[in-house]
Short mmCIF file of C-alpha atoms (C1' of nucleotides) in Angstrom, two decimals:
data_model
loop_
_atom_site.label_atom_id
_atom_site.label_comp_id
_atom_site.label_asym_id
_atom_site.label_seq_id
_atom_site.Cartn_x
_atom_site.Cartn_y
_atom_site.Cartn_z
CA MET A 1 19.06 -12.89 -10.38
CA LEU A 2 19.18 -11.20 -13.73
CA ASP A 3 16.75 -8.56 -14.90
CA SER A 4 14.27 -10.44 -17.06
CA LYS A 5 13.57 -7.39 -19.20
CA ASN A 6 17.26 -6.94 -19.89
CA LEU A 7 17.57 -10.63 -20.65
CA ARG A 8 14.64 -10.52 -23.06
CA GLU A 9 16.00 -7.54 -24.92
CA ASN A 10 19.69 -8.46 -24.99
CA ILE A 11 19.56 -12.20 -24.95
CA ASP A 12 22.35 -12.70 -27.50
CA THR A 13 24.84 -10.44 -25.75
CA ILE A 14 24.06 -11.93 -22.37
CA SER A 15 24.21 -15.46 -23.66
CA SER A 16 27.67 -14.98 -25.14
CA ASN A 17 28.83 -13.31 -21.93
CA LEU A 18 27.64 -16.30 -19.88
CA LYS A 19 29.35 -18.64 -22.27
CA LYS A 20 32.64 -17.29 -20.94
CA ARG A 21 31.89 -19.01 -17.67
CA LYS A 22 30.72 -22.15 -19.42
CA PHE A 23 27.08 -21.46 -18.79
CA ILE A 24 24.96 -22.36 -21.76
CA LEU A 25 21.83 -20.27 -21.84
CA ASP A 26 18.95 -22.02 -23.55
CA LYS A 27 17.71 -19.00 -25.45
CA SER A 28 14.73 -20.57 -27.16
CA LYS A 29 13.61 -22.13 -23.89
CA PHE A 30 13.71 -18.78 -22.14
CA LEU A 31 11.86 -17.02 -24.92
CA SER A 32 9.13 -19.63 -24.97
CA ILE A 33 8.80 -19.72 -21.17
CA ASP A 34 8.67 -15.95 -21.18
CA LYS A 35 6.07 -15.82 -23.91
CA ASP A 36 3.87 -18.50 -22.37
CA ARG A 37 3.94 -16.80 -19.03
CA LYS A 38 2.99 -13.48 -20.46
CA GLU A 39 0.11 -14.90 -22.46
CA ILE A 40 -1.35 -16.59 -19.42
CA ILE A 41 -0.96 -13.45 -17.36
CA VAL A 42 -2.74 -11.29 -19.92
CA ASP A 43 -5.42 -13.94 -20.21
CA THR A 44 -6.14 -14.18 -16.50
CA GLU A 45 -5.94 -10.44 -16.03
CA ASN A 46 -8.60 -9.94 -18.63
CA LEU A 47 -10.85 -12.46 -16.94
CA LYS A 48 -10.28 -10.82 -13.58
CA ASN A 49 -11.16 -7.49 -15.09
CA LYS A 50 -14.46 -8.87 -16.34
CA ARG A 51 -15.20 -10.32 -12.95
CA ASN A 52 -14.39 -7.08 -11.19
CA VAL A 53 -16.69 -5.12 -13.49
CA LEU A 54 -19.54 -7.59 -13.03
CA SER A 55 -19.09 -7.74 -9.28
CA LYS A 56 -19.43 -4.03 -9.10
CA GLU A 57 -22.67 -4.25 -11.06
CA ILE A 58 -23.95 -6.81 -8.62
CA GLY A 59 -23.21 -4.46 -5.79
CA ILE A 60 -25.16 -1.68 -7.48
CA LEU A 61 -28.12 -3.91 -8.26
CA LYS A 62 -28.22 -5.28 -4.73
CA SER A 63 -28.16 -1.85 -3.22
CA LYS A 64 -31.24 -1.06 -5.32
CA ASN A 65 -32.77 -4.36 -4.25
CA GLU A 66 -32.87 -5.61 -7.82
CA ASP A 67 -32.26 -9.13 -9.08
CA ALA A 68 -28.67 -9.97 -10.01
CA GLY A 69 -29.17 -13.62 -10.85
CA SER A 70 -28.06 -13.55 -14.47
CA ILE A 71 -24.89 -11.67 -13.70
CA LEU A 72 -24.09 -14.02 -10.84
CA LYS A 73 -24.21 -16.86 -13.29
CA LYS A 74 -21.80 -15.15 -15.64
CA VAL A 75 -19.35 -14.50 -12.82
CA GLU A 76 -19.56 -18.10 -11.79
CA GLU A 77 -18.50 -19.16 -15.27
CA ILE A 78 -15.62 -16.73 -15.24
CA ASN A 79 -14.49 -18.04 -11.87
CA ASN A 80 -14.55 -21.56 -13.16
CA THR A 81 -12.28 -20.81 -16.09
CA LEU A 82 -10.12 -18.70 -13.80
CA ASP A 83 -9.64 -21.68 -11.52
CA LEU A 84 -8.40 -23.71 -14.44
CA LYS A 85 -6.04 -20.97 -15.59
CA GLN A 86 -4.70 -20.51 -12.07
CA GLY A 87 -2.90 -23.82 -12.21
CA LEU A 88 -1.38 -22.99 -15.55
CA LEU A 89 -0.26 -19.62 -14.28
CA GLU A 90 1.42 -21.01 -11.18
CA ASN A 91 3.19 -23.55 -13.30
CA ALA A 92 4.39 -20.91 -15.72
CA GLU A 93 5.60 -18.66 -12.89
CA THR A 94 7.60 -21.42 -11.22
CA GLN A 95 9.23 -22.41 -14.47
CA TYR A 96 10.05 -18.81 -15.20
CA ASN A 97 11.48 -18.11 -11.74
CA ASN A 98 13.48 -21.31 -11.59
CA PHE A 99 14.94 -20.57 -14.96
CA LEU A 100 16.00 -17.09 -13.91
CA LEU A 101 17.36 -18.22 -10.53
CA ASP A 102 19.62 -20.72 -12.25
CA ILE A 103 21.37 -18.13 -14.41
CA PRO A 104 24.65 -16.81 -13.00
CA ASN A 105 25.59 -13.16 -12.99
CA ILE A 106 26.83 -11.38 -16.09
CA LEU A 107 30.62 -11.08 -16.00
CA ASP A 108 32.35 -7.74 -16.02
CA ASP A 109 34.21 -7.01 -19.25
CA SER A 110 37.52 -6.85 -17.37
CA VAL A 111 37.27 -10.48 -16.23
CA PRO A 112 39.86 -12.60 -18.04
CA ILE A 113 38.54 -15.58 -19.96
CA GLY A 114 39.55 -18.99 -18.67
CA ASN A 115 38.38 -22.38 -17.50
CA SER A 116 39.73 -22.91 -14.00
CA ASP A 117 41.84 -21.41 -11.24
CA LYS A 118 44.87 -22.09 -13.44
CA ASP A 119 43.74 -19.28 -15.71
CA ASN A 120 43.34 -16.71 -12.95
CA LYS A 121 45.41 -13.60 -13.47
CA VAL A 122 47.97 -12.67 -10.86
CA ILE A 123 47.77 -8.91 -10.40
CA LYS A 124 50.72 -8.67 -8.04
CA TYR A 125 52.98 -10.36 -5.51
CA SER A 126 53.63 -8.52 -2.26
CA ASN A 127 56.03 -8.68 0.67
CA ASP A 128 57.73 -11.63 -0.94
CA LYS A 129 61.06 -10.90 0.70
CA ASN A 130 59.92 -12.95 3.72
CA LEU A 131 59.90 -15.92 1.49
CA GLU A 132 63.67 -16.12 1.25
CA ILE A 133 64.20 -15.84 4.96
CA LEU A 134 61.78 -18.64 5.54
CA ASN A 135 63.33 -20.93 3.05
CA LYS A 136 66.56 -20.78 5.02
CA ASN A 137 64.88 -21.99 8.20
CA SER A 138 66.15 -25.51 8.70
CA ASN A 139 63.76 -26.45 11.53
CA PHE A 140 60.79 -25.31 9.57
CA LYS A 141 57.35 -26.57 10.79
CA ASP A 142 53.74 -26.03 9.86
CA HIS A 143 51.52 -23.89 12.07
CA SER A 144 49.77 -26.77 13.75
CA ASP A 145 53.04 -28.42 14.78
CA ILE A 146 54.41 -25.13 16.05
CA GLY A 147 51.23 -24.58 18.04
CA LYS A 148 51.35 -28.07 19.45
CA SER A 149 54.98 -27.90 20.45
CA LEU A 150 54.23 -24.63 22.22
CA LYS A 151 51.34 -26.48 23.91
CA LEU A 152 49.02 -23.72 22.78
CA TYR A 153 47.11 -25.58 20.10
CA ASP A 154 45.03 -28.74 20.31
CA GLN A 155 42.86 -30.44 17.77
CA GLU A 156 42.36 -33.71 19.59
CA ILE A 157 40.73 -32.21 22.64
CA ALA A 158 38.54 -30.20 20.32
CA ALA A 159 37.52 -33.40 18.58
CA LYS A 160 36.59 -34.89 21.94
CA ILE A 161 34.54 -31.88 22.92
CA SER A 162 32.99 -31.39 19.54
CA SER A 163 34.22 -33.17 16.44
CA SER A 164 36.90 -33.02 13.84
CA ARG A 165 37.44 -29.69 12.11
CA PHE A 166 37.39 -27.82 15.40
CA SER A 167 40.34 -26.43 17.30
CA LEU A 168 41.33 -25.14 20.67
CA LEU A 169 43.77 -22.29 21.13
CA PHE A 170 45.29 -21.69 24.52
CA GLY A 171 47.05 -18.86 26.25
CA GLU A 172 49.03 -16.47 24.13
CA LEU A 173 47.97 -18.12 20.91
CA ALA A 174 44.32 -17.54 21.84
CA SER A 175 45.29 -13.94 22.63
CA LEU A 176 47.10 -13.61 19.33
CA HIS A 177 44.06 -14.87 17.52
CA ARG A 178 41.95 -12.26 19.27
CA ALA A 179 44.59 -9.61 18.57
CA VAL A 180 44.52 -10.37 14.85
CA ALA A 181 40.75 -10.01 14.78
CA GLN A 182 40.78 -6.79 16.80
CA PHE A 183 43.49 -5.28 14.68
CA MET A 184 41.67 -6.08 11.47
CA ILE A 185 38.31 -4.68 12.41
CA ASN A 186 39.87 -1.60 14.00
CA GLU A 187 41.66 -0.85 10.75
CA HIS A 188 38.43 -0.95 8.81
CA ILE A 189 36.57 1.16 11.32
CA ASN A 190 39.31 3.73 11.85
CA HIS A 191 40.88 4.03 8.43
CA ASN A 192 38.56 2.59 5.80
CA GLY A 193 35.27 4.21 6.65
CA TYR A 194 33.36 1.18 7.87
CA THR A 195 30.63 1.04 10.48
CA GLU A 196 30.95 -1.89 12.83
CA VAL A 197 27.91 -4.10 13.17
CA ASN A 198 27.31 -6.89 15.62
CA VAL A 199 25.12 -9.39 13.82
CA PRO A 200 22.97 -12.44 14.49
CA LEU A 201 24.85 -15.66 13.89
CA ILE A 202 21.58 -17.47 13.25
CA VAL A 203 19.53 -16.43 10.24
CA ASN A 204 16.39 -17.51 8.45
CA SER A 205 16.08 -18.95 4.96
CA ASP A 206 14.87 -15.68 3.45
CA SER A 207 18.21 -14.10 4.26
CA LEU A 208 20.12 -17.01 2.76
CA LEU A 209 17.99 -16.82 -0.36
CA GLY A 210 18.71 -13.12 -0.58
CA THR A 211 22.46 -13.53 -0.65
CA GLY A 212 22.33 -16.69 -2.75
CA GLN A 213 23.49 -19.45 -0.37
CA LEU A 214 20.06 -20.98 -0.83
CA PRO A 215 18.67 -22.86 -2.64
CA LYS A 216 21.80 -24.07 -4.42
CA PHE A 217 24.30 -24.44 -1.61
CA LYS A 218 22.27 -25.83 1.26
CA ASP A 219 24.76 -28.64 1.86
CA ASP A 220 27.41 -26.15 2.92
CA LEU A 221 25.30 -24.87 5.80
CA PHE A 222 24.58 -25.95 9.35
CA GLU A 223 20.85 -26.12 9.83
CA ILE A 224 19.40 -25.93 13.30
CA LYS A 225 17.25 -28.99 13.73
CA ASN A 226 14.86 -28.28 16.56
CA LYS A 227 13.98 -24.83 15.33
CA LYS A 228 12.59 -24.66 11.84
CA ASP A 229 14.03 -22.28 9.34
CA PHE A 230 17.15 -21.46 11.35
CA PHE A 231 20.68 -21.70 9.99
CA LEU A 232 24.11 -20.82 11.32
CA ILE A 233 25.73 -18.16 9.16
CA PRO A 234 28.50 -19.35 6.85
CA THR A 235 29.74 -15.75 6.71
CA ALA A 236 28.69 -12.36 8.10
CA GLU A 237 27.95 -11.42 4.51
CA VAL A 238 24.53 -12.93 5.07
CA PRO A 239 23.33 -10.77 7.96
CA LEU A 240 25.22 -7.70 6.77
CA THR A 241 23.92 -7.76 3.22
CA ASN A 242 20.41 -8.57 4.38
CA ILE A 243 20.36 -5.28 6.26
CA PHE A 244 19.58 -3.88 2.82
CA ARG A 245 16.75 -6.32 2.12
CA ASP A 246 13.39 -4.72 1.38
CA ILE A 247 14.47 -1.19 2.16
CA VAL A 248 14.90 1.97 0.13
CA LEU A 249 18.00 4.03 0.86
CA LEU A 250 18.47 7.68 0.03
CA GLU A 251 21.01 8.37 -2.69
CA ASP A 252 22.92 10.66 -0.30
CA ASP A 253 23.31 7.81 2.17
CA LEU A 254 25.34 5.79 -0.33
CA PRO A 255 27.78 4.19 -0.08
CA VAL A 256 26.84 2.28 3.07
CA LYS A 257 29.84 0.34 4.39
CA TYR A 258 29.40 -2.26 7.11
CA THR A 259 31.93 -4.48 8.77
CA SER A 260 31.51 -7.25 11.28
CA LEU A 261 33.74 -9.61 13.17
CA SER A 262 31.83 -12.82 13.48
CA SER A 263 32.08 -16.52 13.83
CA CYS A 264 31.30 -18.43 10.66
CA PHE A 265 30.04 -21.98 10.39
CA ARG A 266 30.50 -24.25 7.42
CA SER A 267 29.68 -27.91 7.09
CA GLU A 268 32.54 -28.47 4.63
CA ALA A 269 30.60 -31.32 3.09
CA GLY A 270 32.56 -32.75 0.21
CA SER A 271 35.97 -31.74 1.50
CA TYR A 272 36.74 -34.96 3.35
CA GLY A 273 40.42 -35.50 3.78
CA LYS A 274 41.28 -32.01 2.62
CA ASP A 275 43.19 -29.69 4.94
CA THR A 276 42.52 -31.87 7.96
CA LYS A 277 45.48 -30.53 9.88
CA GLY A 278 45.50 -27.13 11.48
CA LEU A 279 43.39 -24.04 11.13
CA ILE A 280 42.90 -23.89 7.38
CA ARG A 281 39.55 -25.58 7.03
CA GLN A 282 37.37 -25.56 10.13
CA HIS A 283 33.67 -25.92 10.81
CA GLN A 284 33.88 -22.78 12.88
CA PHE A 285 36.15 -19.84 12.28
CA GLU A 286 36.26 -16.11 12.73
CA LYS A 287 36.21 -13.65 9.91
CA VAL A 288 36.04 -9.91 9.50
CA GLU A 289 33.61 -9.22 6.70
CA LEU A 290 33.24 -6.07 4.63
CA VAL A 291 29.97 -5.28 2.87
CA ASN A 292 29.13 -2.30 0.70
CA GLY A 293 25.83 -1.04 -0.64
CA VAL A 294 26.65 1.51 -3.31
CA ASN A 295 25.38 3.68 -6.10
CA PRO A 296 25.52 1.61 -9.32
CA SER A 297 27.64 4.27 -10.99
CA THR A 298 30.47 3.78 -8.49
CA SER A 299 30.58 0.05 -7.88
CA ASP A 300 33.68 -0.52 -10.01
CA GLU A 301 35.69 1.90 -7.88
CA SER A 302 34.13 0.47 -4.75
CA LEU A 303 35.48 -2.96 -5.58
CA GLU A 304 39.00 -1.57 -5.92
CA LEU A 305 38.67 0.26 -2.61
CA LEU A 306 37.30 -2.84 -0.94
CA VAL A 307 40.12 -5.08 -2.07
CA ASN A 308 42.65 -2.39 -1.14
CA SER A 309 41.25 -2.30 2.38
CA ALA A 310 41.78 -6.04 2.67
CA GLU A 311 45.25 -5.89 1.10
CA LYS A 312 46.31 -3.25 3.57
CA ILE A 313 45.78 -5.71 6.41
CA LEU A 314 48.26 -8.13 4.84
CA ASP A 315 50.68 -5.32 4.14
CA LEU A 316 50.54 -4.08 7.72
CA LEU A 317 51.09 -7.61 8.98
CA ASN A 318 53.95 -7.88 6.56
CA LEU A 319 52.72 -11.20 5.23
CA PRO A 320 53.66 -12.39 1.75
CA TYR A 321 50.64 -12.61 -0.48
CA ARG A 322 49.41 -12.32 -4.00
CA LYS A 323 46.42 -10.61 -5.48
CA ILE A 324 44.48 -12.47 -8.10
CA LEU A 325 41.76 -11.56 -10.52
CA LEU A 326 39.59 -14.60 -10.98
CA CYS A 327 38.99 -15.75 -14.54
CA SER A 328 35.56 -16.26 -16.04
CA GLY A 329 35.44 -19.97 -15.25
CA ASP A 330 36.41 -19.49 -11.60
CA THR A 331 34.23 -16.50 -10.74
CA GLY A 332 31.39 -17.39 -8.38
CA PHE A 333 27.79 -17.73 -9.43
CA SER A 334 26.56 -14.37 -8.08
CA SER A 335 29.66 -12.34 -8.75
CA SER A 336 30.39 -10.22 -11.76
CA LYS A 337 34.03 -9.74 -10.83
CA THR A 338 36.13 -11.18 -8.03
CA TYR A 339 39.59 -10.57 -6.61
CA ASP A 340 41.14 -13.11 -4.28
CA LEU A 341 43.93 -12.41 -1.85
CA GLU A 342 46.11 -15.40 -1.10
CA VAL A 343 48.59 -15.50 1.72
CA TRP A 344 51.80 -17.50 1.54
CA MET A 345 51.66 -20.70 3.56
CA PRO A 346 55.26 -21.95 3.67
CA SER A 347 54.30 -25.40 4.98
CA GLN A 348 52.19 -26.00 1.92
CA ASN A 349 54.54 -24.25 -0.41
CA SER A 350 51.54 -22.45 -1.81
CA TYR A 351 49.27 -19.48 -1.49
CA ARG A 352 45.98 -19.91 0.35
CA GLU A 353 42.90 -17.76 0.08
CA VAL A 354 42.30 -15.37 2.96
CA SER A 355 39.99 -12.99 1.19
CA SER A 356 37.60 -12.96 -1.70
CA CYS A 357 36.23 -9.60 -2.80
CA SER A 358 33.33 -9.45 -5.22
CA ASN A 359 31.15 -6.98 -7.00
CA PHE A 360 27.67 -8.43 -7.35
CA LYS A 361 26.30 -5.37 -9.14
CA ASP A 362 22.50 -5.64 -8.96
CA PHE A 363 22.42 -9.44 -8.90
CA GLN A 364 21.95 -9.71 -5.15
CA SER A 365 19.96 -6.52 -4.70
CA ARG A 366 17.39 -7.78 -7.18
CA ARG A 367 16.83 -10.85 -5.02
CA LEU A 368 17.00 -8.76 -1.89
CA ASN A 369 14.80 -5.99 -3.22
CA ALA A 370 17.42 -3.50 -2.04
CA LYS A 371 16.92 -0.08 -3.59
CA TYR A 372 17.84 3.55 -3.38
CA LYS A 373 15.90 6.59 -4.48
CA ASN A 374 17.55 8.33 -7.40
CA LYS A 375 17.76 12.05 -6.68
CA ILE A 376 17.13 13.18 -10.24
CA SER A 377 14.66 10.67 -11.61
CA LYS A 378 13.10 10.15 -8.13
CA LYS A 379 12.80 6.53 -9.15
CA LYS A 380 13.66 3.65 -6.91
CA GLN A 381 16.55 1.69 -8.39
CA PHE A 382 18.52 -1.33 -7.30
CA ILE A 383 21.73 -0.61 -5.42
CA HIS A 384 24.91 -2.51 -6.17
CA THR A 385 26.25 -4.77 -3.44
CA LEU A 386 29.83 -5.86 -2.81
CA ASN A 387 31.52 -7.89 -0.18
CA GLY A 388 34.89 -9.19 0.80
CA SER A 389 36.72 -10.74 3.67
CA GLY A 390 38.94 -8.41 5.51
CA LEU A 391 40.26 -11.06 6.43
CA ALA A 392 39.68 -14.64 7.53
CA VAL A 393 41.13 -14.64 11.04
CA GLY A 394 42.08 -18.31 11.49
CA ARG A 395 43.93 -18.58 8.22
CA THR A 396 45.69 -15.30 8.83
CA LEU A 397 46.78 -16.52 12.25
CA ALA A 398 48.10 -19.72 10.66
CA ALA A 399 50.03 -17.64 8.14
CA ILE A 400 51.50 -15.48 10.90
CA ILE A 401 52.60 -18.51 12.87
CA GLU A 402 54.31 -20.04 9.86
CA ASN A 403 55.83 -16.90 8.40
CA PHE A 404 57.02 -15.51 11.72
CA GLN A 405 58.40 -18.69 13.23
CA ASN A 406 61.92 -18.74 14.49
CA ASN A 407 64.50 -21.48 14.21
CA ASN A 408 63.84 -22.52 17.81
CA GLY A 409 60.09 -22.82 17.37
CA ASP A 410 59.10 -19.47 18.87
CA ILE A 411 56.71 -17.16 17.12
CA GLU A 412 57.61 -13.56 16.61
CA ILE A 413 54.62 -11.28 17.04
CA PRO A 414 54.17 -8.91 14.09
CA GLU A 415 54.91 -5.39 15.19
CA ILE A 416 51.48 -4.02 14.44
CA LEU A 417 49.91 -6.59 16.76
CA ARG A 418 52.15 -6.00 19.73
CA PRO A 419 49.98 -3.25 21.25
CA TYR A 420 47.22 -5.84 21.37
CA MET A 421 49.56 -8.29 23.12
CA ASN A 422 50.75 -6.25 26.07
CA ASN A 423 53.64 -5.20 23.86
CA SER A 424 55.24 -8.59 23.98
CA LYS A 425 57.41 -9.45 20.98
CA ILE A 426 57.50 -13.17 21.02
CA ILE A 427 55.51 -16.23 21.94
CA LYS A 428 57.79 -18.81 23.56
CA LYS A 429 57.34 -22.20 24.98
CA SER A 430 56.67 -21.90 28.68
CA SER A 431 58.91 -24.32 30.48
"C1'" G B 1 6.92 -19.69 28.91
"C1'" G B 2 1.70 -17.28 30.51
"C1'" A B 3 -2.06 -13.09 29.65
"C1'" G B 4 -3.61 -9.15 26.68
"C1'" A B 5 -3.34 -5.30 22.60
"C1'" G B 6 -2.02 -4.27 17.80
"C1'" G B 7 0.32 -4.35 12.48
"C1'" U B 8 -3.57 0.41 6.91
"C1'" G B 9 0.11 5.02 1.85
"C1'" G B 10 6.70 9.03 3.55
"C1'" C B 11 4.43 9.83 8.74
"C1'" U B 12 -0.08 10.30 12.08
"C1'" G B 13 -4.63 8.07 11.64
"C1'" A B 14 -10.11 6.85 9.78
"C1'" G B 15 -12.26 2.86 7.66
"C1'" U B 16 -15.94 -3.94 10.05
"C1'" G B 17 -18.56 -7.06 3.29
"C1'" G B 18 -19.85 -3.56 -2.31
"C1'" U B 19 -18.44 2.86 -6.98
"C1'" C B 20 -12.01 1.87 -1.19
"C1'" G B 21 -5.99 2.10 -3.75
"C1'" A B 22 -8.24 3.57 0.54
"C1'" A B 23 -11.22 9.77 4.53
"C1'" A B 24 -8.62 13.49 7.20
"C1'" G B 25 -4.24 15.76 8.94
"C1'" C B 26 1.06 16.26 8.60
"C1'" G B 27 5.04 16.14 5.34
"C1'" G B 28 6.68 16.55 -0.03
"C1'" C B 29 6.09 18.79 -4.89
"C1'" A B 30 4.01 22.62 -8.43
"C1'" C B 31 1.74 27.08 -9.13
"C1'" C B 32 -0.60 31.57 -7.11
"C1'" C B 33 -0.71 35.55 -3.52
"C1'" U B 34 2.63 39.09 -0.91
"C1'" G B 35 0.98 44.29 4.58
"C1'" C B 36 -2.66 37.74 8.54
"C1'" U B 37 4.40 37.05 6.57
"C1'" A B 38 8.83 31.55 10.83
"C1'" A B 39 1.85 33.40 7.04
"C1'" G B 40 -2.30 32.35 3.22
"C1'" G B 41 -4.61 29.92 -1.27
"C1'" U B 42 -5.16 26.18 -5.22
"C1'" G B 43 -3.72 21.77 -7.23
"C1'" U B 44 -0.92 17.49 -6.87
"C1'" U B 45 1.46 13.45 -4.27
"C1'" A B 46 2.06 4.91 -3.29
"C1'" U B 47 4.54 0.64 -5.56
"C1'" A B 48 5.25 -3.44 -9.03
"C1'" C B 49 4.08 -5.58 -13.60
"C1'" G B 50 1.39 -5.36 -18.38
"C1'" G B 51 -1.20 -2.74 -22.92
"C1'" G B 52 -0.84 2.06 -25.76
"C1'" U B 53 3.29 6.99 -29.90
"C1'" A B 54 0.47 9.44 -26.24
"C1'" A B 55 -3.74 10.97 -23.51
"C1'" C B 56 -4.85 6.99 -20.97
"C1'" U B 57 -5.70 2.14 -19.26
"C1'" G B 58 -5.61 -3.14 -16.92
"C1'" U B 59 -4.00 -6.42 -12.85
"C1'" A B 60 -2.01 -6.99 -8.07
"C1'" U B 61 -0.73 -4.99 -3.28
"C1'" C B 62 -4.00 -2.36 3.58
"C1'" G B 63 2.23 -7.65 8.10
"C1'" A B 64 2.61 -12.95 5.28
"C1'" G B 65 0.03 -17.25 3.52
"C1'" G B 66 -4.54 -19.86 3.00
"C1'" G B 67 -10.11 -19.91 3.28
"C1'" U B 68 -15.42 -18.09 2.96
"C1'" U B 69 -18.04 -14.87 -0.85
"C1'" C B 70 -20.39 -12.85 -7.13
"C1'" G B 71 -17.34 -9.25 -4.28
"C1'" A B 72 -12.58 -8.83 1.52
"C1'" A B 73 -8.50 -3.59 4.34
"C1'" U B 74 -13.20 -5.28 6.58
"C1'" C B 75 -15.38 -12.26 8.21
"C1'" C B 76 -12.62 -17.28 9.41
"C1'" C B 77 -7.83 -20.19 9.97
"C1'" U B 78 -2.42 -20.50 10.27
"C1'" C B 79 2.06 -17.97 10.68
"C1'" U B 80 4.95 -13.73 11.78
"C1'" C B 81 6.45 -9.16 13.95
"C1'" U B 82 5.71 -5.07 17.49
"C1'" C B 83 3.88 -3.22 22.23
"C1'" U B 84 2.11 -3.86 27.62
"C1'" C B 85 1.91 -6.95 32.07
"C1'" C B 86 3.68 -11.50 34.65
"C1'" G B 87 7.43 -15.38 34.98
"C1'" C B 88 12.52 -16.72 33.80
"C1'" C B 89 17.26 -15.11 32.60
"C1'" A B 90 23.14 -13.42 30.43
#
RNA sequence: GGAGAGGUGGCUGAGUGGUCGAAAGCGGCACCCUGCUAAGGUGUUAUACGGGUAACUGUAUCGAGGGUUCGAAUCCCUCUCUCUCCGCCA
């Protein structure tokens, strides 16, 4: 949510900024909504003031045992008009709030202008030497076929147990999955300054409103039916970021950096027929999430650090990937600037997103009411929040399987993961 | 799941219908004192939004939402969270 004061005072600048992401701000509508609301507020406040003054007089008269009849009548009149105004006020407030909630975040100046993902800017390609080796593999298969032929992956049984878009991993592939997750979160804890948090996987609607999944993106969520106001988390961003909701941090405590390995649940409504094979698009998947609450003066640097932490995982796994700066048209609603990391998926001959790192500035913290106390001004100010995946575990596993497959269908275990796999080097078909 | 108790300012804790945004203490801040010295004194100290150059001033907020009333921290209803006991349980 944008700062309404800022919007009022800089409406032209903000409007042209939002235009970059194809959002047309109805300036005159905002100004009139804003003005109407204010007039009604001033109006009702004045009436309330009158009532308060008169009520006090009544109290004084009554304590002296004097008659307060005439004043009572006046107050009654005031209350009647106040009742009428109340409806108007509520109406004006809803209009005002809805208008503000529908406005996306202001884009950072460094975000390239563009319409779609085609206009995203590639910052760099990494580890691309693997690419050549892979292209020479004549028996090349996708990760789900490799898993199946090793008898370590099954989607059909998962469909029986649950439904489509679920998977079962067996044996060493299950272990490898766990190893990937362990490795990732350990990196962030041990080398990137993160505090591990174990979070609730079920959250209430307030939390989802705070991070922006609600009200706009309800269809993407799993809602728990028999328990009202319960949802499965689509990402650990929700519980982690909501740690900051309604609290005031000390400036010296910033930045606060939390990480969590959690399951994530997404309904994937509207993606029928897309990525039906394999681990790419599942209703349930694991992800290591990184969340920062920072001093507003340092959030630009924090975003770079955050994306570097995620990149390092791919580097250490020696997976080919590219780093992308999303263009104005592709940057998410709440984000002011977003980097994506995309890992090379040879079977699809394309790069697939494994991480998305965003700086929300004060857009989320305003909704969350997440503040810190400024040491100099002693004022409470909104923190800046950031988050990023570090990384999506299932997709990373798929990328490992595909990029580290051998001609004979075995999977080589990336060196950095071997300590997590009893030092074995390879996953072979058991005969 | 059953029974009970309770949610008041940074903290502790008064306040059961009327000059209560809220006593007192602690803590914080400012100044003063400097032979009561790991002390003493005085003052000050919530947040959000609005009006005013400013002094100042208005409205709202005592877990949340609704209700009663001219007037609610205080009465009624619903919800929620915490604590204690019992049951169940990984």
